[in-house]
Amino acid sequence: MTDKNTSHIDPFVIELVDKLYQIYPTVNHKLIVNISTLSYNLEEVHYIAKNIYYVVKNFPRFLSAITANMDNYLARMPLVENLFEEHGRMNLDHVHLRSYINFLNQIGIPTHDLDSFEPCAGVIAYVRSVLDLCLHYNYLEGLAALGVIEDIVHQVSPIIGQTTKKHISNINRVSHFSEHEVLDEQHSKEIYELLKYNNEQEKQLIARGLTLGAYYHSKLYTDIVDALLYETGPKTLSTVDADQFINEFIGEIKEEKVSEKQYVYPLAQGKAAVNRLALLNKLYNNKSIATIQQYIDKTTKNILEIGCGTGVLAAQLASVVDDSIQVLATDVSEAQIEVARNAHTKNRNLSFIVCDCNQVGQLQEKFDIIYMRWVIIYQKNISEIIHQLYRILKPGGYLIIEDNNPMESGCYSYEQKDIIDHWNQFFKFALVKTGQVINIEKTIIDTYQELCMQDITKDINQSSLVTEEEKAVFYLGIEESKPSIIKAGIREQHVDTFIAELKTICKSKYPVDFVKNFQLIARK
Ligand SMILES: C[S@@+](CC[C@H](N)C(=O)[O-])C[C@H]1O[C@@H](n2cnc3c(N)ncnc32)[C@H](O)[C@@H]1O
């Protein structure tokens, strides 16, 4: 509850209202925050304002309903006065609905637009629910709900009023909101003061009414935000800043992680992965192979690749190293290994097997070099996997882990910074959602140190995307993992908007920096 003289309000009411504001965000609700930070375009502002018009129009009916439901004339008095004020103290120019219409006109909504406007279902449901509560249940419930609603409106009104004043040049006085700021505080206080109970049952009724008031109003805001997407179409994501993007796009999944059993590798495997992996290999292999070659010497007999995908790098490596060096490439996916085996038949020093890196310690052979790229990022037990790799590394052998650090993905564009920011955020939070380790780079170094590995070295492998075809890597992975993303609770419509946004990058005339891989090398 905001600062006010609360001496005549029951402490139980004050305490519960404060708690409810923690549970049901209203003043800090996304709708209000977005309005005050000018995150909506004019069409969206108009849509919100017209929906609220329906609420303003019906508000006196809530007061009339609760008044009808109260048999104590003394308790009724502040409500009658409240209703009187809503009607401008019988001065037509001061009727609240009129001052609100005046405000709508000033922000560009003509009065005749209001007659034909159909509010969203959430707004209709709100009005009917509050009306029903005020009229058909014990009056203490409706009264308590109205107290909370007026309290919220008086806190929100100055925010709307000030934002409007600041950003719409021809408005210098937003009387509707300044009046509400003052009057609603007074009204909510008067209503709160009426919330007295004689027994436990009445106390419970008040508690339920306060809870319903906070719930209904918070739900009203949420429903308007949701309806905005359908009615005015999804916002172009690039007009949304990255934090807001996360809230709107994947906010609902921030906390929730899938259990180990549910976890599935999100990207395509087998034939469906061929194009994306071919592109990525073309972009990154030169540097990856050059790094591996640095650790090859006359004593090198074999190299193991973990999570080889469609085997492009393994085949290239097998071609450039001495024939006597055996390259064994593994992947958890049978489909990937099948594609790899069929595609790379020429190298006699190359073989492929299906193997889960979580069980790699069971391999009987030991290796001079073990290499993996874009695999560890998808694993949960990074440290445990490195322990297993250490076991199958020969003494003096090298472990090279190449991957992307989601904390610092390196993606950058001169032209479409917003889109890239969304991509970076999306990538990071998608990993959180699937319960993966975000700080992988540090985890790998810590594990190398724990195993007392020597000569820990870091290098960088980053590519710039220049052609339209190269830039497609931004969306190919998202397209492939669309079913997993939708399963994770993100609406298909949002995913499509995101993909459409990523596709616009392809048309950019500037090169775009793609993921900055770290290469962490250590010797056993
Ligand atoms: C993004 S792809 C990278 C493929 C390849 N390393 C490359 O750089 O082109 C990730 C690969 O890791 C494989 N993978 C995922 N989980 C794995 C696991 N537990 N064990 C082995 N491979 C795994 C996937 O099947 C996929 O082929």
Coordinates of N, CA and C and ligand atoms in Angstrom, one line a residue, residues 265 267 269 276-277 281 305-309 331-333 336 355-358 373-375 378-379, ligand 1:
Y265 N 18.4 -33.0 -27.4 CA 19.2 -32.1 -28.2 C 18.3 -31.4 -29.1
L267 N 18.6 -29.4 -31.8 CA 18.8 -29.1 -33.3 C 18.5 -30.4 -34.1
Q269 N 19.1 -33.5 -36.5 CA 20.2 -34.5 -36.7 C 20.0 -35.2 -38.0
R276 N 23.0 -26.8 -42.6 CA 23.5 -25.9 -41.5 C 24.9 -26.3 -41.2
L277 N 25.1 -27.6 -41.0 CA 26.5 -28.0 -40.6 C 27.5 -27.8 -41.7
N281 N 30.7 -25.6 -41.0 CA 32.0 -26.1 -41.2 C 32.8 -25.3 -42.2
E305 N 37.4 -37.4 -32.4 CA 36.5 -36.3 -32.4 C 35.2 -36.7 -31.7
I306 N 34.7 -35.8 -30.8 CA 33.5 -36.1 -30.1 C 32.4 -35.3 -30.7
G307 N 31.2 -35.8 -30.9 CA 30.0 -35.1 -31.5 C 30.3 -34.5 -32.9
C308 N 30.7 -35.4 -33.8 CA 31.2 -35.0 -35.1 C 30.1 -34.5 -36.0
G309 N 28.9 -34.7 -35.7 CA 27.8 -34.3 -36.6 C 27.8 -35.1 -37.8
D331 N 29.5 -39.7 -32.5 CA 28.3 -38.8 -32.3 C 27.3 -39.7 -31.6
V332 N 26.5 -39.0 -30.8 CA 25.4 -39.7 -30.1 C 24.3 -40.2 -31.0
S333 N 24.2 -39.4 -32.2 CA 23.1 -39.7 -33.1 C 23.4 -40.7 -34.2
Q336 N 23.2 -38.9 -37.6 CA 24.4 -38.2 -38.0 C 25.5 -39.1 -38.5
C355 N 28.5 -42.9 -30.3 CA 28.9 -42.9 -28.9 C 28.4 -41.7 -28.1
D356 N 27.8 -41.8 -27.0 CA 27.4 -40.7 -26.2 C 28.6 -40.2 -25.4
C357 N 28.8 -38.9 -25.5 CA 30.0 -38.4 -24.8 C 29.9 -38.5 -23.2
N358 N 28.7 -38.8 -22.8 CA 28.6 -39.0 -21.3 C 29.1 -40.4 -21.0
R373 N 33.7 -29.9 -30.8 CA 33.2 -28.5 -31.1 C 31.7 -28.4 -31.1
W374 N 31.2 -27.4 -30.4 CA 29.7 -27.2 -30.3 C 29.0 -28.4 -29.8
V375 N 29.6 -29.1 -28.9 CA 28.9 -30.3 -28.3 C 28.8 -30.1 -26.8
Y378 N 25.9 -28.3 -25.2 CA 24.6 -29.0 -25.0 C 24.5 -30.0 -23.9
Q379 N 25.6 -30.1 -23.1 CA 25.7 -31.1 -22.1 C 25.4 -30.5 -20.7
Ligands
LIG1 C1 26.0 -28.4 -33.3 S1 26.4 -30.0 -33.8 C2 28.1 -29.8 -34.1 C3 28.6 -30.9 -35.0 C4 30.1 -30.9 -35.2 N1 30.9 -31.0 -34.0 C5 30.5 -29.7 -36.0 O1 31.3 -28.8 -35.5 O2 30.1 -29.5 -37.1 C6 26.4 -30.8 -32.2 C7 26.5 -32.3 -32.4 O3 26.7 -32.9 -31.1 C8 26.0 -34.1 -31.1 N2 25.7 -34.5 -29.7 C9 24.7 -33.9 -28.9 N3 24.7 -34.5 -27.7 C10 25.7 -35.4 -27.7 C11 26.2 -36.4 -26.8 N4 25.7 -36.5 -25.6 N5 27.3 -37.2 -27.2 C12 27.8 -37.1 -28.4 N6 27.3 -36.2 -29.3 C13 26.3 -35.4 -29.0 C14 24.8 -33.9 -31.9 O4 24.2 -35.0 -32.4 C15 25.3 -33.0 -33.0 O5 25.8 -33.8 -34.1

